Each structure stands twice: as structure tokens, then as C-alpha cells.
PDB file of C-alpha atoms in Angstrom:
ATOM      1  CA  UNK A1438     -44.677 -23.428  59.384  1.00  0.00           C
ATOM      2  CA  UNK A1439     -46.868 -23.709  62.131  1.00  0.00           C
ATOM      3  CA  UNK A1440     -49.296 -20.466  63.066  1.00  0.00           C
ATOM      4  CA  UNK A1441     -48.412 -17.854  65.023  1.00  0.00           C
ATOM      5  CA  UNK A1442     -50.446 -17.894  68.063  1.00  0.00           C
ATOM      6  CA  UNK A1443     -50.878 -15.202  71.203  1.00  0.00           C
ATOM      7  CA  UNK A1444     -52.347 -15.975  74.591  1.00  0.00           C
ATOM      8  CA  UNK A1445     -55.938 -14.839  74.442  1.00  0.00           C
ATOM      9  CA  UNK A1446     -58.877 -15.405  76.601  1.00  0.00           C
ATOM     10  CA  UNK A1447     -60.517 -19.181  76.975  1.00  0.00           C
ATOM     11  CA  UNK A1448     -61.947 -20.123  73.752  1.00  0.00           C
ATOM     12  CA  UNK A1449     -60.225 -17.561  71.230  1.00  0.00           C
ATOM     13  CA  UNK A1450     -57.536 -18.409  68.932  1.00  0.00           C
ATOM     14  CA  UNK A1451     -55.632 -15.709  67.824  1.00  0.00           C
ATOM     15  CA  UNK A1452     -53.914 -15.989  64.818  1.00  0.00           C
ATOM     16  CA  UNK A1453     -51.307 -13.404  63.726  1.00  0.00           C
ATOM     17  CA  UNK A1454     -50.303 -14.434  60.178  1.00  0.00           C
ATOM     18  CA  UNK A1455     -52.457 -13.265  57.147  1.00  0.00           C
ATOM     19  CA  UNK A1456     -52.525 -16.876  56.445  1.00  0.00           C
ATOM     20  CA  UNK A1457     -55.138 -19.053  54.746  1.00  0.00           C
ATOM     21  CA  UNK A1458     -58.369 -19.490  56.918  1.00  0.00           C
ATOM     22  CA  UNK A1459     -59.908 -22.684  56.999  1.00  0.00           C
ATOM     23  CA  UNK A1460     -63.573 -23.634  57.945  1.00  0.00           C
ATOM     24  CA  UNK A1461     -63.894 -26.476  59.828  1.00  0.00           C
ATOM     25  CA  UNK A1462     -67.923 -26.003  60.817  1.00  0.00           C
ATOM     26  CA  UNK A1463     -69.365 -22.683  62.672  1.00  0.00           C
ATOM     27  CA  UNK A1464     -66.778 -20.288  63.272  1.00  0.00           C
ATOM     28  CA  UNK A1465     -67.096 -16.688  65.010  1.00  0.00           C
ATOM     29  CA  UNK A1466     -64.269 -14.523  63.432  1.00  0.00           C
ATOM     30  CA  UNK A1467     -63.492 -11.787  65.437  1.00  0.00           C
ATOM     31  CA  UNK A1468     -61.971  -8.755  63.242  1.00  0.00           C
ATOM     32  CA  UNK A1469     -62.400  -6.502  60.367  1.00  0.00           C
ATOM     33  CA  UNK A1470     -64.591  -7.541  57.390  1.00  0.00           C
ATOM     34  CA  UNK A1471     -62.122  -6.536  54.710  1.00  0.00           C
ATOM     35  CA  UNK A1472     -58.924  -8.471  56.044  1.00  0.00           C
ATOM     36  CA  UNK A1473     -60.813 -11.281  57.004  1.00  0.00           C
ATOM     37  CA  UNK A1474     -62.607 -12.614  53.897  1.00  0.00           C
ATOM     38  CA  UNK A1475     -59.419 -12.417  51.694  1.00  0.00           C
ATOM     39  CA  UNK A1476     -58.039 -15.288  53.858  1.00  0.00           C
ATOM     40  CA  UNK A1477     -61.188 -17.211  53.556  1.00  0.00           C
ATOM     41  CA  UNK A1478     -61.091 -19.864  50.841  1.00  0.00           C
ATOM     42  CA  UNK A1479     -62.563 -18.927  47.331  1.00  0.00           C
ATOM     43  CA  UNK A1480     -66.331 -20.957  46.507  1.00  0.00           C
ATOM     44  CA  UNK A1481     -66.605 -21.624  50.252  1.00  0.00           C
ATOM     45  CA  UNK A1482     -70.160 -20.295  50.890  1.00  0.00           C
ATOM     46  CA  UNK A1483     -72.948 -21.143  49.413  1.00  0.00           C
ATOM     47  CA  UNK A1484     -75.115 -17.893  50.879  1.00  0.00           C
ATOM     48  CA  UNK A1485     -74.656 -14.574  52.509  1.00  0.00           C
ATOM     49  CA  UNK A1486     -77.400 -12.487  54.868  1.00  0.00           C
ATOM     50  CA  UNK A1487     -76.452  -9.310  55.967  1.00  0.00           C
ATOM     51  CA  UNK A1488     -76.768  -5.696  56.890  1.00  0.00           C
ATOM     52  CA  UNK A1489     -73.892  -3.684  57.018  1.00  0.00           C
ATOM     53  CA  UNK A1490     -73.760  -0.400  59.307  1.00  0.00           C
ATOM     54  CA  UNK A1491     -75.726   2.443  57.841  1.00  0.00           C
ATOM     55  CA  UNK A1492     -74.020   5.489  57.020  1.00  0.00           C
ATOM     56  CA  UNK A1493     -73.304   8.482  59.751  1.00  0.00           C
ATOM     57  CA  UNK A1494     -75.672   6.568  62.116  1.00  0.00           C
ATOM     58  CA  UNK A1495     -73.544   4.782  65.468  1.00  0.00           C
ATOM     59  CA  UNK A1496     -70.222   5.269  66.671  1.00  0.00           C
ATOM     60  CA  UNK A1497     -69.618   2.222  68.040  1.00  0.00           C
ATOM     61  CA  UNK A1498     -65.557   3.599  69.145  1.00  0.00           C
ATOM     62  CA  UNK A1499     -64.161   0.748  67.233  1.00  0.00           C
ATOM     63  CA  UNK A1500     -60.939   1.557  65.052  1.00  0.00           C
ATOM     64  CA  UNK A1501     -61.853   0.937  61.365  1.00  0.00           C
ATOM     65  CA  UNK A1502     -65.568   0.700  61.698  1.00  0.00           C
ATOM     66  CA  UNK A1503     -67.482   1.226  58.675  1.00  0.00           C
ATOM     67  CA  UNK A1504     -70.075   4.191  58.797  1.00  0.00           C
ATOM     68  CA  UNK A1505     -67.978   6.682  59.965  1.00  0.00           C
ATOM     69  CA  UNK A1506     -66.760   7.813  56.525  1.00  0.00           C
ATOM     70  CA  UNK A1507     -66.291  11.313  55.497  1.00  0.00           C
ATOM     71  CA  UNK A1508     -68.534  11.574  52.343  1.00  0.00           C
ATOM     72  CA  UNK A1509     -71.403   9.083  51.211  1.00  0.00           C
ATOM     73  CA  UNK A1510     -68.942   7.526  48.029  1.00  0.00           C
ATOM     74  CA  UNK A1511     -66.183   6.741  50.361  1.00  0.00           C
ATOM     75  CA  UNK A1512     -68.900   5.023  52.205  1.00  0.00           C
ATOM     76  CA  UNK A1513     -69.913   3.254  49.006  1.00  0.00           C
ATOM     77  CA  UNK A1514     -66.644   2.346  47.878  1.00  0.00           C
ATOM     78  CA  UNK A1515     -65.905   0.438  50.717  1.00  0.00           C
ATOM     79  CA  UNK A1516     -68.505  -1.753  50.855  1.00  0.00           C
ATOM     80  CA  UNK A1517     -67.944  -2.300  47.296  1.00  0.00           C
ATOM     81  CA  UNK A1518     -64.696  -3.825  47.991  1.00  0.00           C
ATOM     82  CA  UNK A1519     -65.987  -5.731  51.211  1.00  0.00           C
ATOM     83  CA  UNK A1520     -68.592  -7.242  48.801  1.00  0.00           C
ATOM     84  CA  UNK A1521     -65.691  -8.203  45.517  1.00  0.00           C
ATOM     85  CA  UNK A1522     -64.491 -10.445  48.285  1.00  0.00           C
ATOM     86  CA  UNK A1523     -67.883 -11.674  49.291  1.00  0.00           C
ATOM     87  CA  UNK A1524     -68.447 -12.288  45.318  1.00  0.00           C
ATOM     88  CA  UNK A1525     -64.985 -14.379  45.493  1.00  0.00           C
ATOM     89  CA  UNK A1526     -65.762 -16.390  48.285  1.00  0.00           C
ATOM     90  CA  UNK A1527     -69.210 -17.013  47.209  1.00  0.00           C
ATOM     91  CA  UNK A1528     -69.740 -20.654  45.418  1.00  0.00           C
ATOM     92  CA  UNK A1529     -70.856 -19.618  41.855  1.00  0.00           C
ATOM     93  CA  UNK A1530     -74.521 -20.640  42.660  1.00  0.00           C
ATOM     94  CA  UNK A1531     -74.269 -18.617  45.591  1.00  0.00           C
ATOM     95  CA  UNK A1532     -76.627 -15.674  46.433  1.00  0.00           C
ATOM     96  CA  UNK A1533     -76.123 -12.808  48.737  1.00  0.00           C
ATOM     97  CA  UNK A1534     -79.447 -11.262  50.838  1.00  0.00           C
ATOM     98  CA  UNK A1535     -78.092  -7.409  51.467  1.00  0.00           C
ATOM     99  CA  UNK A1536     -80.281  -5.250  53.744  1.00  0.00           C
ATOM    100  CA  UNK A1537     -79.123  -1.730  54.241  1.00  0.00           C
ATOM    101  CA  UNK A1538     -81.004   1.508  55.480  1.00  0.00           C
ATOM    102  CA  UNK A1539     -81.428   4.526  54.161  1.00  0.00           C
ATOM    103  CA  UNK A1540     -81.586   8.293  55.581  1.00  0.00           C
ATOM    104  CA  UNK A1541     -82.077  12.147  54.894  1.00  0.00           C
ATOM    105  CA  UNK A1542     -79.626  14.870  54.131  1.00  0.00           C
ATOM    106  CA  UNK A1543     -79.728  17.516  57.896  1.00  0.00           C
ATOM    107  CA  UNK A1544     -78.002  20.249  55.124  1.00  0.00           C
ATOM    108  CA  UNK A1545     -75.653  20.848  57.733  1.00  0.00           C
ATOM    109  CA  UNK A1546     -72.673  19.468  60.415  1.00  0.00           C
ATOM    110  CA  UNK A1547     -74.783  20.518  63.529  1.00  0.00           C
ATOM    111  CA  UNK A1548     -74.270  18.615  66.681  1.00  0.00           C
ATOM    112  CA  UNK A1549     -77.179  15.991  68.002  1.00  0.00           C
ATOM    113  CA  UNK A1550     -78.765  15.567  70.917  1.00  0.00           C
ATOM    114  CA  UNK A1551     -76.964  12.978  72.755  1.00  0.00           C
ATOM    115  CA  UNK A1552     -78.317   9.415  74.122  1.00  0.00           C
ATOM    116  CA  UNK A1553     -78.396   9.156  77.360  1.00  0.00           C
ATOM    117  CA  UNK A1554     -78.874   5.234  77.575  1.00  0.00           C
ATOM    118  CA  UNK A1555     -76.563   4.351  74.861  1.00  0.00           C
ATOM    119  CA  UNK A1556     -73.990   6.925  73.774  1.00  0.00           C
ATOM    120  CA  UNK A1557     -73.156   4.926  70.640  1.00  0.00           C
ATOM    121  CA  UNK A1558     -76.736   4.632  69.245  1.00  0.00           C
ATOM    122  CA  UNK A1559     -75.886   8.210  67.476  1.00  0.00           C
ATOM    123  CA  UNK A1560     -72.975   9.778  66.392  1.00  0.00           C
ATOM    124  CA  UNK A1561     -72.265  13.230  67.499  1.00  0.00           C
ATOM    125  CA  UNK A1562     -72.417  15.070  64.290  1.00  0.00           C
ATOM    126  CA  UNK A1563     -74.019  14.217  61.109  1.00  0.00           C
ATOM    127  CA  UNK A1564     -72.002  14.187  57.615  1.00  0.00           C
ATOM    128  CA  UNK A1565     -72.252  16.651  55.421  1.00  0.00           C
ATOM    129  CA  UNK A1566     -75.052  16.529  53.016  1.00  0.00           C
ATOM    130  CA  UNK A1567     -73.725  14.619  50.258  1.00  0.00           C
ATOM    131  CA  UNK A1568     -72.808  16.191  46.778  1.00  0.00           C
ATOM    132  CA  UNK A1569     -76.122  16.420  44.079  1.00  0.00           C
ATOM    133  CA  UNK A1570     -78.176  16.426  46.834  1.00  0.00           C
ATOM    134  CA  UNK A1571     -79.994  19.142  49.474  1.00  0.00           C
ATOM    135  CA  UNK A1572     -81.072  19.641  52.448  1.00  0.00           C
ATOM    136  CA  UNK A1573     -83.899  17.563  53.583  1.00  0.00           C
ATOM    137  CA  UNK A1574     -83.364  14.972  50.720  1.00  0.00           C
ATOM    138  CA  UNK A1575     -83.561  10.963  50.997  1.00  0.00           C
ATOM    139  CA  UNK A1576     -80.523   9.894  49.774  1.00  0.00           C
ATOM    140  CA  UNK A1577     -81.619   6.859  48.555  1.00  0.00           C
ATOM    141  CA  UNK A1578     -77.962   4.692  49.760  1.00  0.00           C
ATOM    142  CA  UNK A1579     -80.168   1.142  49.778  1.00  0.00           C
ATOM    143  CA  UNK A1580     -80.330   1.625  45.746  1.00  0.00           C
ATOM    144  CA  UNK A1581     -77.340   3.740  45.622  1.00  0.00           C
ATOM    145  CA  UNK A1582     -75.256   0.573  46.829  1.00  0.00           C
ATOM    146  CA  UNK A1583     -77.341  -1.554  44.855  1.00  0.00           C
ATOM    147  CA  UNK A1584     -76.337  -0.698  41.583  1.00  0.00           C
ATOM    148  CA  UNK A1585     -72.530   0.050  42.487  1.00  0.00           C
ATOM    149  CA  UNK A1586     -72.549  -3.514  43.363  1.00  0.00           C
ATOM    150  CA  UNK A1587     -74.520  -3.990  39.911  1.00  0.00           C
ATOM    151  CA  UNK A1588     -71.509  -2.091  38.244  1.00  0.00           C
ATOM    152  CA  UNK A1589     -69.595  -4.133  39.615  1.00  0.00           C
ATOM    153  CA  UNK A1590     -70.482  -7.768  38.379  1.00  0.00           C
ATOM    154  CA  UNK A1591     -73.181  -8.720  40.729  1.00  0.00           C
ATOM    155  CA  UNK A1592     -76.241 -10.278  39.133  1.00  0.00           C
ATOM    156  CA  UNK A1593     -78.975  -7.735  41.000  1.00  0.00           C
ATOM    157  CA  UNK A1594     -81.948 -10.062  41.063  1.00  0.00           C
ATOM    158  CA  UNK A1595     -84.540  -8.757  43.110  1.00  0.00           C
ATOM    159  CA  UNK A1596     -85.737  -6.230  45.603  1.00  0.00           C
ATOM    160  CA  UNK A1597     -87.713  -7.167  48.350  1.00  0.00           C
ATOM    161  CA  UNK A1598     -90.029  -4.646  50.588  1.00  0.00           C
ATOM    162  CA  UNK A1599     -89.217  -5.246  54.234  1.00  0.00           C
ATOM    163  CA  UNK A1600     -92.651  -3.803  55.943  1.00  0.00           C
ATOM    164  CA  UNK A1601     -92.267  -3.276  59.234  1.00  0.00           C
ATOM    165  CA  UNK A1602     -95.912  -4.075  61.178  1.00  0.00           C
ATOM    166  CA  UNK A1603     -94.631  -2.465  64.155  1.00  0.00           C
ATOM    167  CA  UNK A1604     -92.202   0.019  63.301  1.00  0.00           C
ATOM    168  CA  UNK A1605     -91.272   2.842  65.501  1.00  0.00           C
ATOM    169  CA  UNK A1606     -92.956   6.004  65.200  1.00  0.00           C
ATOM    170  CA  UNK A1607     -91.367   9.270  63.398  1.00  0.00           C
ATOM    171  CA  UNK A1608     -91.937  12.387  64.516  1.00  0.00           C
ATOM    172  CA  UNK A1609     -92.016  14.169  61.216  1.00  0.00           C
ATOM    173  CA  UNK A1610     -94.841  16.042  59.877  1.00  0.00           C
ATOM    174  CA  UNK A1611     -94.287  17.262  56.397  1.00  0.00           C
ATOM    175  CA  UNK A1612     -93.788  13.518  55.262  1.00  0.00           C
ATOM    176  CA  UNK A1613     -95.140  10.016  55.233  1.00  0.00           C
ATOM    177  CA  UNK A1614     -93.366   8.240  58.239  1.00  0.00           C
ATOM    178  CA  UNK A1615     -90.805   5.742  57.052  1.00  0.00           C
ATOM    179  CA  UNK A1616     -92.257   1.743  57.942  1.00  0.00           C
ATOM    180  CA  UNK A1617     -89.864  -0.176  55.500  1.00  0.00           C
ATOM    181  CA  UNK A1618     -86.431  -0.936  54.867  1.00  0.00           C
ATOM    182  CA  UNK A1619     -84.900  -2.575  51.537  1.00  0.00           C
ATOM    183  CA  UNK A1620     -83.544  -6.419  51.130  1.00  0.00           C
ATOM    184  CA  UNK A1621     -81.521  -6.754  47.729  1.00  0.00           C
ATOM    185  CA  UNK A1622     -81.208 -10.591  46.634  1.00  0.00           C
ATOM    186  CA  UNK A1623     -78.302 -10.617  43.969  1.00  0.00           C
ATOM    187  CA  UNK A1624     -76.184 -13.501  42.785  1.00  0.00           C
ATOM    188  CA  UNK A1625     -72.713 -14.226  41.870  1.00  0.00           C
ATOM    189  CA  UNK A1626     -73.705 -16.087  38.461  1.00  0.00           C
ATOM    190  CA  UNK A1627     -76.734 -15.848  36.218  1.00  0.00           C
ATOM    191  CA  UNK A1628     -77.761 -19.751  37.488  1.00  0.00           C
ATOM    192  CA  UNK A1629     -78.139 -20.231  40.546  1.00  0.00           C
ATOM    193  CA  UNK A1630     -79.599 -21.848  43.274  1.00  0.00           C
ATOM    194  CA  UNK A1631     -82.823 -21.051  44.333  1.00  0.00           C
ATOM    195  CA  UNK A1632     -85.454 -23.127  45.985  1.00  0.00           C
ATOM    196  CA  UNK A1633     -88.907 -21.283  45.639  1.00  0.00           C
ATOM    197  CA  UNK A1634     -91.161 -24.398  46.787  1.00  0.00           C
ATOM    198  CA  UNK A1635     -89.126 -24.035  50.291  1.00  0.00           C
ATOM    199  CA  UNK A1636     -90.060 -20.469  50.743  1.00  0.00           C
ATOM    200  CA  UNK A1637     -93.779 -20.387  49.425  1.00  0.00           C
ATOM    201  CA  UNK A1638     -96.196 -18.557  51.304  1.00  0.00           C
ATOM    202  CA  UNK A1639    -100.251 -18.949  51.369  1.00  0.00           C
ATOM    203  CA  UNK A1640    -102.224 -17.926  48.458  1.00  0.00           C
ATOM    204  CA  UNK A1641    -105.863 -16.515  48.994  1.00  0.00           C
ATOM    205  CA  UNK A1642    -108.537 -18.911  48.685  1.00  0.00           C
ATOM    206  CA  UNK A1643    -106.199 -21.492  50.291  1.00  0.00           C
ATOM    207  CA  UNK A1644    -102.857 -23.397  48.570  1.00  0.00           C
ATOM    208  CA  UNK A1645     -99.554 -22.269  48.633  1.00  0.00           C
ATOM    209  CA  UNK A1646     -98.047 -19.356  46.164  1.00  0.00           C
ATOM    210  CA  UNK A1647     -94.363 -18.079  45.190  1.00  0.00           C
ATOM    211  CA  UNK A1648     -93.441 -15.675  47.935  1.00  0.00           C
ATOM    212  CA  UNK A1649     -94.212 -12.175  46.736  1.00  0.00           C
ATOM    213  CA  UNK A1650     -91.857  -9.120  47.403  1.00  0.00           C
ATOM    214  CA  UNK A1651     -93.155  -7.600  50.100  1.00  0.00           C
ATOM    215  CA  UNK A1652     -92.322  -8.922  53.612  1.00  0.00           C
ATOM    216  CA  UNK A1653     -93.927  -8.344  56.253  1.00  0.00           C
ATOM    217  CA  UNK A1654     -92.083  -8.891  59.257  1.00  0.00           C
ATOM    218  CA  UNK A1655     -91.951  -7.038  62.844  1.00  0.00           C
ATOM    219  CA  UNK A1656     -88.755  -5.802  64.167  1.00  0.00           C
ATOM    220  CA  UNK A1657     -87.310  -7.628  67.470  1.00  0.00           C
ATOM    221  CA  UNK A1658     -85.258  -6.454  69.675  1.00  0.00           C
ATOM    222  CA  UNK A1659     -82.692  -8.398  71.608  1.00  0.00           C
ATOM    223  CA  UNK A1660     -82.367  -7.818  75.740  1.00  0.00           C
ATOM    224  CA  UNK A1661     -78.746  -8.133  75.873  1.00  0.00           C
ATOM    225  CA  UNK A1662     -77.951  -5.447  72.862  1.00  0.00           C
ATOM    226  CA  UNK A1663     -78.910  -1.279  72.933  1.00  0.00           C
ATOM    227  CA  UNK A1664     -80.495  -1.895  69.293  1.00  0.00           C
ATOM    228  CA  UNK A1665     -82.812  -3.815  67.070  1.00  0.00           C
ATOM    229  CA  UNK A1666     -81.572  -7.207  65.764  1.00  0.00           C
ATOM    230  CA  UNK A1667     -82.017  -8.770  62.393  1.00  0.00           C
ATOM    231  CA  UNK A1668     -85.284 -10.407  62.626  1.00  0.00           C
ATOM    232  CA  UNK A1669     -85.131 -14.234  62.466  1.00  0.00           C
ATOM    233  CA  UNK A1670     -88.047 -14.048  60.424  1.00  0.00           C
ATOM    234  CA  UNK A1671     -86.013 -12.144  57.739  1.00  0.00           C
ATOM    235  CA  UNK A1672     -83.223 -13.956  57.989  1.00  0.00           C
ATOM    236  CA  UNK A1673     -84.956 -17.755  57.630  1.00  0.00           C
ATOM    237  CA  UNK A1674     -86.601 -17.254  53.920  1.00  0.00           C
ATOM    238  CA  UNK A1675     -82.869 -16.308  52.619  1.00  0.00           C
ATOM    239  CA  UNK A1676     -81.351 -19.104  54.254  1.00  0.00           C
ATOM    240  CA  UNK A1677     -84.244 -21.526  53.049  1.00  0.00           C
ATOM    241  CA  UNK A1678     -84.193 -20.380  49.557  1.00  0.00           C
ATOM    242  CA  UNK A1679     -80.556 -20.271  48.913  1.00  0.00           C
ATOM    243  CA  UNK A1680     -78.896 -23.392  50.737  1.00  0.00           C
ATOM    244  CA  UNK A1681     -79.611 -27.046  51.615  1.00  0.00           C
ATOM    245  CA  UNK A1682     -78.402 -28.731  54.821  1.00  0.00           C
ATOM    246  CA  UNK A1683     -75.134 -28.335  56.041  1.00  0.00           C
ATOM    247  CA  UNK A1684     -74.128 -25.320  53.839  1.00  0.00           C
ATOM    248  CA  UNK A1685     -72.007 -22.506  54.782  1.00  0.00           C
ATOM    249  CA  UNK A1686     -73.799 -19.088  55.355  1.00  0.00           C
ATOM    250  CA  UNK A1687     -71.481 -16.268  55.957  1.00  0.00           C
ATOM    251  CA  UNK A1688     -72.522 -12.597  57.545  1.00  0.00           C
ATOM    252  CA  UNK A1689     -69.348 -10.432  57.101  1.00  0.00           C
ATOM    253  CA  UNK A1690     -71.362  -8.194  59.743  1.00  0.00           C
ATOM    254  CA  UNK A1691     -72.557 -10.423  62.368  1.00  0.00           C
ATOM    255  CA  UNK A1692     -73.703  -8.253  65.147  1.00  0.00           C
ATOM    256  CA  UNK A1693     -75.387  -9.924  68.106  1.00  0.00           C
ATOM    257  CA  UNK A1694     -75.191 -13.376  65.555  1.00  0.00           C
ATOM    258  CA  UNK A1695     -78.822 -13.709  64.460  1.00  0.00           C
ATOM    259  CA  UNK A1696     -77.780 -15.485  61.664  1.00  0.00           C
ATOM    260  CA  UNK A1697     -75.536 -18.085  63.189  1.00  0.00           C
ATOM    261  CA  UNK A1698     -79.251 -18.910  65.231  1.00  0.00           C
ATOM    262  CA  UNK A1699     -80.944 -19.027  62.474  1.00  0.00           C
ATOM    263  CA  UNK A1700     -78.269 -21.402  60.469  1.00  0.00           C
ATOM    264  CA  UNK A1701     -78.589 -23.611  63.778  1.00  0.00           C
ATOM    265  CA  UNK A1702     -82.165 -23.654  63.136  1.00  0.00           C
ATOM    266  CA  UNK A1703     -82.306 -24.646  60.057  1.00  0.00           C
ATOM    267  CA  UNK A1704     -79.123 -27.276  60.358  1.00  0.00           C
ATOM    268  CA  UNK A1705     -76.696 -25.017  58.191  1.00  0.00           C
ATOM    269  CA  UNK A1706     -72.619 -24.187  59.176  1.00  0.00           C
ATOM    270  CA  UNK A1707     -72.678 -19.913  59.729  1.00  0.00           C
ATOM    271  CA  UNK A1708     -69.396 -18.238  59.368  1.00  0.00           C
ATOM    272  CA  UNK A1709     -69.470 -14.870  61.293  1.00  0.00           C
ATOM    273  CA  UNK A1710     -67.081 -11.709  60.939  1.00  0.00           C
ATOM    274  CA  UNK A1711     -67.689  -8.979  63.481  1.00  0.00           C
ATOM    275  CA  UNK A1712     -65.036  -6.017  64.019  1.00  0.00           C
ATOM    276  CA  UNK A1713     -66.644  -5.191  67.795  1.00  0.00           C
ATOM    277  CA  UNK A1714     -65.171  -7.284  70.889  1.00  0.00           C
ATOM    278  CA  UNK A1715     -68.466  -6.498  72.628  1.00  0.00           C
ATOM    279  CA  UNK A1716     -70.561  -7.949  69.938  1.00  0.00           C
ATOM    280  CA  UNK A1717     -68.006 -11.072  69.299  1.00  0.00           C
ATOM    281  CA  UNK A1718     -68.734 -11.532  73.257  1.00  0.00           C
ATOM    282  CA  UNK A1719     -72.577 -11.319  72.965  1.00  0.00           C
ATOM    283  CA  UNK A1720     -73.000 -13.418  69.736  1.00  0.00           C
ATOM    284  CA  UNK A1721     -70.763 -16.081  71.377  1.00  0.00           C
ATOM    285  CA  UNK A1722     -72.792 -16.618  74.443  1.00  0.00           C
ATOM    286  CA  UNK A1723     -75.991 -16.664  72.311  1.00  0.00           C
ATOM    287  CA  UNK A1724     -74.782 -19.571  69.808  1.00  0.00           C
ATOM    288  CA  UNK A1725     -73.043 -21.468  72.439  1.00  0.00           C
ATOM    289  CA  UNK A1726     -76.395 -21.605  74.296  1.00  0.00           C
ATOM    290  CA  UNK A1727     -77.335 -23.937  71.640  1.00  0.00           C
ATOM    291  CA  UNK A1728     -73.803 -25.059  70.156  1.00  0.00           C
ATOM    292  CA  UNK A1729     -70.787 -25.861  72.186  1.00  0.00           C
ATOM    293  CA  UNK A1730     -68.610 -26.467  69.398  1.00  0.00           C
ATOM    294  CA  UNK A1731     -68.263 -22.698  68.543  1.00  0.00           C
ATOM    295  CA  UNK A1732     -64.650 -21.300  67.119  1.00  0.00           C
ATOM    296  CA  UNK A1733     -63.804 -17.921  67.916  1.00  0.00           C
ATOM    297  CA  UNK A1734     -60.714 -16.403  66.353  1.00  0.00           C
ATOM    298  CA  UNK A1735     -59.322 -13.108  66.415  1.00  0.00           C
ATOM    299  CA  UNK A1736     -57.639 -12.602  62.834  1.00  0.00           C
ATOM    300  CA  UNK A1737     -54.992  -9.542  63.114  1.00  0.00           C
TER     301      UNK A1737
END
């Protein structure tokens, strides 16, 4: 039976069936993480790089967003069943690169300030501080997600210090302020691949060295978005380590579709899934800048 199509805008296929999805190179997905990759075909990736939302952070007004969860394991849950799906469509020498923020307990519901430039960079309330923990507390969801994902059959491999030369200043003053975020490498099998001589860095005293686990790489924003991007220089190790030429790298949370330039970079297929028309829009125009033969289809 042939699919089920609606009109939609020039270049976006709409498909209305929970059918099979097939890759046939680069492809945009436009849609929620979840329903997505269970149509995608099983051992289809070879690598994922990603960064999910962070918890209680951005309302982006998007039904179904994840962040916006009531209580931190609800929060956890879900992206412990976005990532059993990641896991299945994974090859089983496939390695995922997870980067995920952290935050601190406000030990109550009270409103924030609102942004005047962009009203979704913060939500208007903050969740409730999470159960075990107290006011004022790091919650510690970077190694709290880690080891669900652990729990649940992922090989956790390493855990990689992203320093952050330029990072933007805190106001606190009762703590150090915060210049790093987390990158968890795990795998989907106990072998798999891994090329360290593509990724070495230089040693003192001249030569090259295995890359060590702390990165050092500056933020960089993007003109066209109202927040940081992944950094391309975050993004390139993963890819370099984990796939060869013309392999499939999928970001279940594309964003503004860093990833998809970096993939064109470095001669790889991306596979994108991103819930937020706006963002769909914006990552589009960026890769097609570079690749006409984008595919952009709105899964229902």
C-alpha cells in the first residue's frame, strides 16, 4: 500500500502512517524523538552525538517537549526509553556521545525573572526540588542519567570533561562558578568500534598521544538561534572516533543541526530528529547551504 501523504510546504514529505522509515542518505526528520526512532530500521547507525534538553530549563511551547516534566525521574525515565530505541537502532559496534547539563535545587516553585529577548530561554517556574535532595543542592542529572542508562544495558565507557575556555560568568558567590559540562561515551556492545589514532591529540615534548578526557573546547554561538550550539569542535572527535566514511550518525535532538555540518564535514550520512518546526526550519537552511539533496519529513 502506498504511503499516506498530506500537502505540506516545498521540500517536506509528510508521512501519516507509523510505517517503516527508510534512509536513503541525510534526512531531517521533523517530529518527536520517541515515535520517530521506532520506525527507523534496527543496526542502521553506526554513531549517535547528542544533547538532549536539560531539565526545567526552556519552554520552547512545543506539545510533548522533553524538559518540562513534573519531577526529575519522570524526566529520567523518558530519556531512558528515547535511548532503548537509540540502543536498537544502533549497529552493535555502535557508540553513542551523550552530553547533558546539570543544575541546582531553588527549594522552592517561585516564579523567574522573565527574558526579555527570548521568552523561551527560561521557563516560568522552576520544578520542585527533587526528592533526597535540598535546597541549594547540585543534582547531579549528567551522572544521574548516566547510570540509568547503565541499568539499563548500555556499556558506560567513559566520561569526558567538557572545559569550557570561555564560559559565561556566574554570579554566585558562595561557590566555585560552574566552567564544564559532562560528555558520556557508552556503547551498545562490549566491542566496538573505536579509532583512537584518528582522534590523537599532541603530546608534550612533541608526537602525538591518545586523547585524554578533558576537552577543552569554547562554546559558539550560532546568529540565527537565541542559544548556544553544540560546538563543532565537540562534535568532530565523536564522529572521527566512532565511524568511517559514509556512515550514518543520528542526533535524536538535532537543534539548529550542528551535527548534520559536521557529518558533511567529515563525508558521513546524519540522520536528524527535531520535535520544533522552528528548529527543523533553521537546521534545513544551514545543511542545504552545503547539501541540496536534504530530506525533510514530518513523521505524525
Amino acid at each position: 500500500m502506498p504511503k499516506a501523504k498530506t500537502a505540506a510546504p516545498s521540500g517536506v514529505e509528510r508521512i501519516q502512517r507509523p510505517e517503516p522509515l527508510t534512509l536513503r542518505g541525510s534526512t531531517l526528520f521533523e517530529g518527536d524523538a520517541l515515535t520517530v526512532l521506532r520506525r527507523l530500521p534496527s543496526g542502521s547507525v553506526r554513531c549517535v552525538v547528542t544533547s538532549p534538553p536539560y531539565w526545567g530549563l526552556r519552554d520552547y511551547g512545543i506539545e510533548e517537549q522533553i524538559g518540562l516534566e513534573g519531577t526529575m525521574p519522570q524526566f529520567l525515565h523518558r530519556l531512558v526509553a528515547i535511548f532503548a530505541e537509540v540502543r536498537r537502532v544502533l549497529t552493535d559496534d555502535g557508540t553513542l556521545w551523550l552530553n547533558i547539563g546539570d543544575g541546582y535545587t531553588s527549594g522552592n516553585r517561585g516564579y523567574r525573572a522573565p527574558d526579555k529577548k527570548n521568552p523561551a530561554r527560561a521557563m516560568d517556574v522552576r520544578p520542585d526540588t527533587p526528592e533526597g535532595l535540598k535546597p541549594k543542592d547540585l543534582i547531579g542529572i549528567p551522572w544521574r542519567l548516566a547510570f540509568a542508562l547503565q541499568d539499563d544495558g548500555w556499556y558506560l565507557r567513559s566520561d569526558i570533561v567538557w572545559n569550557k575556555p570561555n564560559a559565561m560568568p556566574e554570579s554566585v558567590k558562595d561557590r566555585p562558578a560552574r566552567s564544564h559540562e559532562f560528555l558520556f561515551m557508552l556503547t551498545k556492545s562490549e566491542k566496538y568500534y573505536y579509532d583512537w589514532q584518528a582522534v590523537r591529540e599532541p603530546a608534550d615534548g612533541g608526537g602525538l598521544r591518545n586523547r585524554r578526557s578533558v576537552w577543552h573546547v569554547n562554546t559558539k554561538p550560532f546568529a540565527g538561534a537565541h542559544f548556544a550550539t553544540f560546538p563543532p569542535d565537540l562534535i568532530r572527535p565523536c564522529i572521527q572516533a566512532s565511524t568511517e566514511p559514509g556512515d550514518y550518525v543520528l542526533d535524536p535532538f538535532f537543534g539548529s543541526g550542528t551535527v548534520g555540518l559536521v557529518c558533511q564535514d567529515e563525508n558521513r550520512q546524519y540522520v536528524g530528529i527535531e520535535l520544533n518546526p522552528e528548529y527543523v526550519a533553521l537546521a534545513a537552511d544551514r545543511l542545504q547551504g552545503q547539501d541540496s539533496n536534504v530530506i525533510r519529513i514530518a513523521a505524525a
